[in-house]
PDB file of C-alpha atoms in Angstrom:
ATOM      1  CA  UNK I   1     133.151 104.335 136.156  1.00 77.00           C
ATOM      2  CA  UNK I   2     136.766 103.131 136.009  1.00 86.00           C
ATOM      3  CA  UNK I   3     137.496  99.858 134.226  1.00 91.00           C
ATOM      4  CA  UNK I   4     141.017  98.169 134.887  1.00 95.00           C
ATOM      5  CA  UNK I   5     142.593  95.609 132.784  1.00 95.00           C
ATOM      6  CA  UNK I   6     145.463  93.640 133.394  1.00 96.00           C
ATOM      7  CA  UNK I   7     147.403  90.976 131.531  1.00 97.00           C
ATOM      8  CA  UNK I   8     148.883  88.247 131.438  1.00 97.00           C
ATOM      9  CA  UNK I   9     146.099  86.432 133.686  1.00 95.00           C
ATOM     10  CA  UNK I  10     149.322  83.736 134.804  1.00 96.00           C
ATOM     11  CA  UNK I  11     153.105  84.578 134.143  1.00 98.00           C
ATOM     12  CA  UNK I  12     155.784  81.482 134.939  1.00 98.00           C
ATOM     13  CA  UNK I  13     159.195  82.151 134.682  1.00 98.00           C
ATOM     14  CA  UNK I  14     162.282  80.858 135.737  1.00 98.00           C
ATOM     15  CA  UNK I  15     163.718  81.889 138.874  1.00 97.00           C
ATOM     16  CA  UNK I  16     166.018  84.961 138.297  1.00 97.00           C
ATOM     17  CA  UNK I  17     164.431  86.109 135.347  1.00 97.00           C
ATOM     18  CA  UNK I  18     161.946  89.078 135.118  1.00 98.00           C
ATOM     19  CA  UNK I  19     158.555  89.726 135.445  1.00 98.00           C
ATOM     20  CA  UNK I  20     156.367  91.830 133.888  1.00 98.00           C
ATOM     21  CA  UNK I  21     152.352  93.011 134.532  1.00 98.00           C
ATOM     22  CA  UNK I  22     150.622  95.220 132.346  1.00 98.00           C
ATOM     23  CA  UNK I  23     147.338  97.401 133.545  1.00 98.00           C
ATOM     24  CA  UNK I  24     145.596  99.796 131.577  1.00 97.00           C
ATOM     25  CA  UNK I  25     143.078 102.122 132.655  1.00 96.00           C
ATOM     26  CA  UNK I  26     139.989 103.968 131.818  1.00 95.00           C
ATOM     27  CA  UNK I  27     139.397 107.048 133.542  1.00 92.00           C
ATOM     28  CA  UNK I  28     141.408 110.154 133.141  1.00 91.00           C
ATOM     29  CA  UNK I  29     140.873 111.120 136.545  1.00 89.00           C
ATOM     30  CA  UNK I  30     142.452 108.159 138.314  1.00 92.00           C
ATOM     31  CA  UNK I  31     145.964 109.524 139.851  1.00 91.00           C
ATOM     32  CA  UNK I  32     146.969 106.760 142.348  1.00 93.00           C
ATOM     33  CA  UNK I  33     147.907 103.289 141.129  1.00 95.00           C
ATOM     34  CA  UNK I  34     148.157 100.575 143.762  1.00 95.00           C
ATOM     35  CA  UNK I  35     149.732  97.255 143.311  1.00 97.00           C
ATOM     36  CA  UNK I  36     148.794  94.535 145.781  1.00 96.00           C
ATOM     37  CA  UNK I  37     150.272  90.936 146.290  1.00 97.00           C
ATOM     38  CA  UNK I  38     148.341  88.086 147.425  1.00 94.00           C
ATOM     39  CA  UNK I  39     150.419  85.054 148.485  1.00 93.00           C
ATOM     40  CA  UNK I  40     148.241  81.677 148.898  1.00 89.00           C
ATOM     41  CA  UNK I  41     146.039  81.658 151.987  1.00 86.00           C
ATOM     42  CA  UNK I  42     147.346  85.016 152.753  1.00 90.00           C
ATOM     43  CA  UNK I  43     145.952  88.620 152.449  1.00 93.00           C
ATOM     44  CA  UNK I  44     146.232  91.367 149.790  1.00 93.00           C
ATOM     45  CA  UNK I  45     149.134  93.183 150.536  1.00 94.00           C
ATOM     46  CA  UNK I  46     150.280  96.169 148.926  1.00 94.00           C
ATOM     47  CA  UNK I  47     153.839  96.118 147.849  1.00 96.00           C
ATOM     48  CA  UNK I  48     154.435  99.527 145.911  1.00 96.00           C
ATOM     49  CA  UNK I  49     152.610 102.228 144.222  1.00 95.00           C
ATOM     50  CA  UNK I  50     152.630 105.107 142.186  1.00 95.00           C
ATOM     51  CA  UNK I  51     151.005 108.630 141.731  1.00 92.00           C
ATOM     52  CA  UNK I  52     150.276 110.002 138.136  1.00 88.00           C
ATOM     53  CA  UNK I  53     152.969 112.830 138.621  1.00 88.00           C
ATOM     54  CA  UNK I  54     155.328 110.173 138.439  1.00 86.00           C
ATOM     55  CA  UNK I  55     156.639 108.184 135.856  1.00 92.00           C
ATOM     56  CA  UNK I  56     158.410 105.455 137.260  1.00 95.00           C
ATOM     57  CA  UNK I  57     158.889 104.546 141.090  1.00 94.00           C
ATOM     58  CA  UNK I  58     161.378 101.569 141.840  1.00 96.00           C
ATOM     59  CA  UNK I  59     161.649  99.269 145.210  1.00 94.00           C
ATOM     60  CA  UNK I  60     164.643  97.143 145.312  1.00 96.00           C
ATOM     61  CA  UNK I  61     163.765  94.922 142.970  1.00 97.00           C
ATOM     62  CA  UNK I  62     160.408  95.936 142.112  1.00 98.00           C
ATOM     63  CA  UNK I  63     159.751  99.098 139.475  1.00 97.00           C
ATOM     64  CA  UNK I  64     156.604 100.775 138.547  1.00 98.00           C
ATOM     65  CA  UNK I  65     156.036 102.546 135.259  1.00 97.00           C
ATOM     66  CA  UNK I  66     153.031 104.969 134.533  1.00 96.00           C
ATOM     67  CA  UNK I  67     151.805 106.232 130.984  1.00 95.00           C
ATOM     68  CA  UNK I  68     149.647 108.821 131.819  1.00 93.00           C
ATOM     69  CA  UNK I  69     148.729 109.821 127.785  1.00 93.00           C
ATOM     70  CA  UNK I  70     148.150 105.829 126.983  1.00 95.00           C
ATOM     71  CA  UNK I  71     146.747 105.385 130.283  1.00 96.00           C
ATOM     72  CA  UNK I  72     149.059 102.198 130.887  1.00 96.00           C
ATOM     73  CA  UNK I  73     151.087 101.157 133.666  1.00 97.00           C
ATOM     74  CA  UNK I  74     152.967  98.320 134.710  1.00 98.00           C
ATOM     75  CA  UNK I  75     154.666  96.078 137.587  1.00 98.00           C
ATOM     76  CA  UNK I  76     158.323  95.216 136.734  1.00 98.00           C
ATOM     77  CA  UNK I  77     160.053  92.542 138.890  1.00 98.00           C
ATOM     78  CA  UNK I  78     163.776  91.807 138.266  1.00 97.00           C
ATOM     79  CA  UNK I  79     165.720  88.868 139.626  1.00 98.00           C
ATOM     80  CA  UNK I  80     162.612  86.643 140.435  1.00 98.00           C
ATOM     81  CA  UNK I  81     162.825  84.445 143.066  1.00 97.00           C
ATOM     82  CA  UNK I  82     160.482  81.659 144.483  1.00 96.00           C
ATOM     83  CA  UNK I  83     158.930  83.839 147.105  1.00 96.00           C
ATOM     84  CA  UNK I  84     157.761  86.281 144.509  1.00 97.00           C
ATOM     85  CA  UNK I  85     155.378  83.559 143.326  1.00 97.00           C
ATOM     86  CA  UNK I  86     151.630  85.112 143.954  1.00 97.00           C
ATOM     87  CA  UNK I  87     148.711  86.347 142.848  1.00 96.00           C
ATOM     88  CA  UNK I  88     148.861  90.565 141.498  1.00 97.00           C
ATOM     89  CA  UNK I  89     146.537  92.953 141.233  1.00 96.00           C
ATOM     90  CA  UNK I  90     147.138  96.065 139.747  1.00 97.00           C
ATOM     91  CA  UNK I  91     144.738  98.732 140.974  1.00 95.00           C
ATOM     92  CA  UNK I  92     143.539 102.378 139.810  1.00 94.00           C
ATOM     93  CA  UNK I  93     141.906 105.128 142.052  1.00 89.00           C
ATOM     94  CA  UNK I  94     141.132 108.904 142.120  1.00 85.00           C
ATOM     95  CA  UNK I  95     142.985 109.802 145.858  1.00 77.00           C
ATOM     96  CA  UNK I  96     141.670 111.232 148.379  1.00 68.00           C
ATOM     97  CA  UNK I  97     140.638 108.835 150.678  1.00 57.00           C
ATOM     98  CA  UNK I  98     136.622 108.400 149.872  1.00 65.00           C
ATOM     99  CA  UNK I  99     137.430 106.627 146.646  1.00 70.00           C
ATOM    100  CA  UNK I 100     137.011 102.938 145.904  1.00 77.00           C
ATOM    101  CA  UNK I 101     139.504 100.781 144.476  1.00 86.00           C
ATOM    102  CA  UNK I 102     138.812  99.511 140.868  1.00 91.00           C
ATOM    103  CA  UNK I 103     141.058  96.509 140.706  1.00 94.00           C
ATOM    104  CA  UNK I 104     142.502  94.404 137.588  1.00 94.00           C
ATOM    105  CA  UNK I 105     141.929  90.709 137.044  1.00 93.00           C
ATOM    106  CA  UNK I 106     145.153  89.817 138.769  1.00 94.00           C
ATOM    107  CA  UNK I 107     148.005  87.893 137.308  1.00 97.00           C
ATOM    108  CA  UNK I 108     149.399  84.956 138.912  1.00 96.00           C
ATOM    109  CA  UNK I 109     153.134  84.444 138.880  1.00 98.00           C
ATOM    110  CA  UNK I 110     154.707  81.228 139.180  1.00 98.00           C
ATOM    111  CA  UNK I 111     158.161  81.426 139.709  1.00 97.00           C
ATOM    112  CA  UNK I 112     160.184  78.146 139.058  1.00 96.00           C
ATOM    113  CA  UNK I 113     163.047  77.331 140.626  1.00 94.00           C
TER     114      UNK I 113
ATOM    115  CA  UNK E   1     149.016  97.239 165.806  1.00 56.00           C
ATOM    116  CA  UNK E   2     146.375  94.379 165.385  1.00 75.00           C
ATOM    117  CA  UNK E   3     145.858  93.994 161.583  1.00 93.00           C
ATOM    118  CA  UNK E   4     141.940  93.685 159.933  1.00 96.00           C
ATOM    119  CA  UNK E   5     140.550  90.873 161.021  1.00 97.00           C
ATOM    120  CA  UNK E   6     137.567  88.842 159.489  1.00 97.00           C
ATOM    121  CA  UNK E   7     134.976  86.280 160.963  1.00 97.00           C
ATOM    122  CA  UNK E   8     134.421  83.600 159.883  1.00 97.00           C
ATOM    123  CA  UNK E   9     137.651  81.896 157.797  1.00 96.00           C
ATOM    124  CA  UNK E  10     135.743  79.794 155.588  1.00 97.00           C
ATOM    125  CA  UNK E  11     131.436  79.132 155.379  1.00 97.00           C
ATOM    126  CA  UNK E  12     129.990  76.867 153.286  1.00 98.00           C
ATOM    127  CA  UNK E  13     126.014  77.094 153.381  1.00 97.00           C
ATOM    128  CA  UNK E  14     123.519  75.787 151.402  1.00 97.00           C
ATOM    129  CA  UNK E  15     121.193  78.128 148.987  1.00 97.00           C
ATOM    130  CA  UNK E  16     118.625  80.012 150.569  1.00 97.00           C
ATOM    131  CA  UNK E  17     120.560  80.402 154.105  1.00 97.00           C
ATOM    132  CA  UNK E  18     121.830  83.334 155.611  1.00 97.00           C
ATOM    133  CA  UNK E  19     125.608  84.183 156.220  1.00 98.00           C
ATOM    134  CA  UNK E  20     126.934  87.041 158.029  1.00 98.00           C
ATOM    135  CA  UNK E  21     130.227  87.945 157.686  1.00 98.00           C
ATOM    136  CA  UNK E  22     131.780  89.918 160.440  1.00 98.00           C
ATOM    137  CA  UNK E  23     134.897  92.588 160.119  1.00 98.00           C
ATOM    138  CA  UNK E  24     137.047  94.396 162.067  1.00 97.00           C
ATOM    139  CA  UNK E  25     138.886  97.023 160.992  1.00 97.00           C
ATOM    140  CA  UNK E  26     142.272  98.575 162.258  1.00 96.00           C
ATOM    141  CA  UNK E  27     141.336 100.654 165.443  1.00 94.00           C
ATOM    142  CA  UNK E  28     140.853 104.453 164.232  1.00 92.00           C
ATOM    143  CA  UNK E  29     140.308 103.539 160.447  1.00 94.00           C
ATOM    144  CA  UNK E  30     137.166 105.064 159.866  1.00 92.00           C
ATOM    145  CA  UNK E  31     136.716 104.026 156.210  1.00 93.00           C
ATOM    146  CA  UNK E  32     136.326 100.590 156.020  1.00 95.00           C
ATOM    147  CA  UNK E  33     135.184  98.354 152.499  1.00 95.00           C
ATOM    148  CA  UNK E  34     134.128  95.495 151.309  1.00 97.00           C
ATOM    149  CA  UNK E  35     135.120  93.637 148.114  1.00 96.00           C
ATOM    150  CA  UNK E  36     134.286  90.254 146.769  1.00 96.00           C
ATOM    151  CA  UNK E  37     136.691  88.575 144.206  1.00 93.00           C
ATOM    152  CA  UNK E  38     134.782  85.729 142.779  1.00 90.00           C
ATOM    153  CA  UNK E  39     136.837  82.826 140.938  1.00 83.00           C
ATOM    154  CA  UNK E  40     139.389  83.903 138.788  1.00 76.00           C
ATOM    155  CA  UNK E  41     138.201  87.458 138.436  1.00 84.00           C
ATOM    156  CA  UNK E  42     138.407  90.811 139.964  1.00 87.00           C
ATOM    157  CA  UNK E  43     138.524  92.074 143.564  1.00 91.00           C
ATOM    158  CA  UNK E  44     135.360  93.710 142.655  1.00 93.00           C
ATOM    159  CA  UNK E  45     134.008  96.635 145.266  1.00 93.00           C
ATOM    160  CA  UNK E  46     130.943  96.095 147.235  1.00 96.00           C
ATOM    161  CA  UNK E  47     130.857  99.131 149.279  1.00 95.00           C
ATOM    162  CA  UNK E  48     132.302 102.138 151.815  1.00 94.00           C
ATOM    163  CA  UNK E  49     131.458 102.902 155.204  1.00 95.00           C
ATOM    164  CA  UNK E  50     133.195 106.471 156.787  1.00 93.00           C
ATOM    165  CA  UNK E  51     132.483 106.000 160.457  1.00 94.00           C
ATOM    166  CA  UNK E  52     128.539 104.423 160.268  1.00 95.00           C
ATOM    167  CA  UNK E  53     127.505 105.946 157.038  1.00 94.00           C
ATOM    168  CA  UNK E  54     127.456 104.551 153.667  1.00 94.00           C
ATOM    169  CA  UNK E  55     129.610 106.400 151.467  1.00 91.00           C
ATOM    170  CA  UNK E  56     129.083 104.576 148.434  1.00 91.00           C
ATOM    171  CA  UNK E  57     127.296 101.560 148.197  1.00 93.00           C
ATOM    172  CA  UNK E  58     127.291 101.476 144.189  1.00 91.00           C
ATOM    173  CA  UNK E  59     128.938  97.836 144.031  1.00 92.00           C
ATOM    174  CA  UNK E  60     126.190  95.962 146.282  1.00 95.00           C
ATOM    175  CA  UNK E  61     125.060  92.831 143.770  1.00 92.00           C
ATOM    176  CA  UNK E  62     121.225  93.264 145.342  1.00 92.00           C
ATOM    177  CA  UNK E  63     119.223  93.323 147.859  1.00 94.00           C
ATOM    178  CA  UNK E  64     120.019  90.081 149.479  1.00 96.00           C
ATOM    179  CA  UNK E  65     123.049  91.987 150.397  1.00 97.00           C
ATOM    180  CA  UNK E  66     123.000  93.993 153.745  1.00 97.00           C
ATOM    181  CA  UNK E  67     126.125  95.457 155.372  1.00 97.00           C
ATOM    182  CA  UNK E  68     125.781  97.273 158.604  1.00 97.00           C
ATOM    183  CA  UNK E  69     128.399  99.116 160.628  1.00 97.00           C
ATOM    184  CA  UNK E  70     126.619 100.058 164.134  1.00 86.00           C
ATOM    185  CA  UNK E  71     128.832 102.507 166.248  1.00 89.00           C
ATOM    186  CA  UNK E  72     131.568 102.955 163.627  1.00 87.00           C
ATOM    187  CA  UNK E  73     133.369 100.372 164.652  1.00 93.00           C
ATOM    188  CA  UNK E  74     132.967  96.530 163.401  1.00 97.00           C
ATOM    189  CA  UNK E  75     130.871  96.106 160.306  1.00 98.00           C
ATOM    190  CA  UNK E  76     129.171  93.082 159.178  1.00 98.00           C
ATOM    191  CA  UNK E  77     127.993  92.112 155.845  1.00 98.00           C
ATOM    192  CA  UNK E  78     124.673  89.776 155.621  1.00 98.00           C
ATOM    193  CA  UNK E  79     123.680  87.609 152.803  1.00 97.00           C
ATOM    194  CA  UNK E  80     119.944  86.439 152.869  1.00 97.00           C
ATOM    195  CA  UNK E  81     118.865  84.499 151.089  1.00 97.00           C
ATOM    196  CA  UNK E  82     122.359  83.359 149.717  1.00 97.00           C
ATOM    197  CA  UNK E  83     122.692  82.169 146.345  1.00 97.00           C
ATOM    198  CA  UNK E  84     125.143  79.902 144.589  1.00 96.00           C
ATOM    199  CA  UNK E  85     126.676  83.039 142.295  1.00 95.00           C
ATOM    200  CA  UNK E  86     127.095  84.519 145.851  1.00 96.00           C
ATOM    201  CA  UNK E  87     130.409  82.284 146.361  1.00 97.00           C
ATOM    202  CA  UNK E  88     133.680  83.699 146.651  1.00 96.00           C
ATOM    203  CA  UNK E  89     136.352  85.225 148.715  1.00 96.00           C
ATOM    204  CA  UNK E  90     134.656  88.397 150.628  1.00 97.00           C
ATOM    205  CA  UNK E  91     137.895  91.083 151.835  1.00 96.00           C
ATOM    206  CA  UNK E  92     137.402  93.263 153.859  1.00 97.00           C
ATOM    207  CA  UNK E  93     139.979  96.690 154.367  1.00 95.00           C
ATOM    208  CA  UNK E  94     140.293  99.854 156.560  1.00 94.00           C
ATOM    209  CA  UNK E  95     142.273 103.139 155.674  1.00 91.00           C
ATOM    210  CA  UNK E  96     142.359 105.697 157.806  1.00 89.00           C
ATOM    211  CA  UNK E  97     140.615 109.199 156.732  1.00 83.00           C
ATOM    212  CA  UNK E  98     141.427 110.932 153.699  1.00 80.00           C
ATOM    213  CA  UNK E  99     144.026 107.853 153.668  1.00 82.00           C
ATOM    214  CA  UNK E 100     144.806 106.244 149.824  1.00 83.00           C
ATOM    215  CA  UNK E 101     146.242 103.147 151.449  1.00 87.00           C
ATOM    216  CA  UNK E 102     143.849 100.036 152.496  1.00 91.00           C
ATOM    217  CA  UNK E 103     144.422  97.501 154.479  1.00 93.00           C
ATOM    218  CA  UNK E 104     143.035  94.136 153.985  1.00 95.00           C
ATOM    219  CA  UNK E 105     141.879  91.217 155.872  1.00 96.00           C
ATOM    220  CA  UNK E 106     142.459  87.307 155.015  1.00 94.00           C
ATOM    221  CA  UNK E 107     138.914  86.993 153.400  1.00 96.00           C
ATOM    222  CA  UNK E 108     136.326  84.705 153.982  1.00 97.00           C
ATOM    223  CA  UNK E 109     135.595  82.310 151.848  1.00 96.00           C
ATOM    224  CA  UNK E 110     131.884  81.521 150.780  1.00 97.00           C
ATOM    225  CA  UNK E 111     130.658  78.650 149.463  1.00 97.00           C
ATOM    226  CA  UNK E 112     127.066  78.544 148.831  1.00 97.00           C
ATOM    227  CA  UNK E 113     125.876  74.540 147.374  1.00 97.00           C
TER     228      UNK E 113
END
């Protein structure tokens, strides 16, 4: 089955500066890469993702990257600011609907005013 | 649109009781999951229900675990007799068919002392 591993298990860093997640991935097959944000109390949300025909998806001031070969990818979040502070979870999947989710350990950003 | 909604927030129970959780998807999502993230670890899948079938049910811990989904609709997940390892946040999420996207509930928390 698919194994997901994500690092660093807790990030700070100053507001304004950038954030970054790192996933990697097991299975070859996966194609659809979730990210999710969990703010205290609060429900998983997801907040971008990105399909493996694409390299690099970007949201304001979130940005996705996907290695297909090294089967990495990663969260990017510029220009931190207090309300980014949550818990992350990068995710991996083969899409098409009646596949589960094989989630990372999360990472939990703090970000410091 | 009402979001996923889960029953109860919190339950603490002693070991050897019985908990069920309760879950209610998004109206018209016909998958629906359940995960379990235990302390600092994964979101870890339990299992998939399309309509009232079990899809996959790979991720279910044991047999103290039962999830039912009568009618397709609500689905609720029973844990007899619970455990203390059993503790942890149990999400529950809905997609809609052939749908990549889930969305979650708030979780209910389980404490089992």
């Amino acid at each position: 089955g698919e194994n997901v591993e994500q690092h660093p298990s807790t990030l700070s860093v100053q507001e304004g500066d950038s954030a970054v997640i790192k996933c990697t991935y097991s299975d070859s097959a996966s194609n659809y890469f979730p990210w999710y944000k969990q703010e205290l109390g609060k429900r998983p949300q997801l907040i971008i993702d990105i399909r493996s025909n694409v390299g690099e998806k970007k949201d304001q001031r979130i940005a996705v990257t996907l290695n297909k070969t090294a089967k990495h990818f990663s969260l990017h979040i510029t220009e931190t600011q207090p309300e980014d502070s949550a818990v992350y979870f990068c995710a991996a999947l083969r899409s098409g609907g009646y596949q589960k989710v094989t989630f990372g350990t999360g990472t939990k950003l703090q970000v410091i005013p | 649109e009402a979001g996923v909604t889960q029953f109860p927030s919190h339950s603490v129970i002693e070991k050897g009781q019985t908990v069920t959780l309760r879950c209610d998807p998004i109206s018209g999502h016909d998958n629906l999951y359940w995960y379990r993230r235990v302390m600092g670890k994964e979101i870890k899948f339990l299992l998939h229900f399309v309509k009232e079938s079990k899809q996959d049910e790979s991720g279910m811990p044991n047999n103290r675990f039962l999830a039912e989904r009568t009618g397709g609709t609500y689905s609720t997940l029973k844990v007899q007799p619970a455990e203390l390892e059993d503790s942890g946040v149990y999400f529950c999420a809905s997609s809609q068919e052939y749908a990549n996207e889930q969305y979650f509930g708030p979780g209910t928390r389980l404490t089992v002392t």
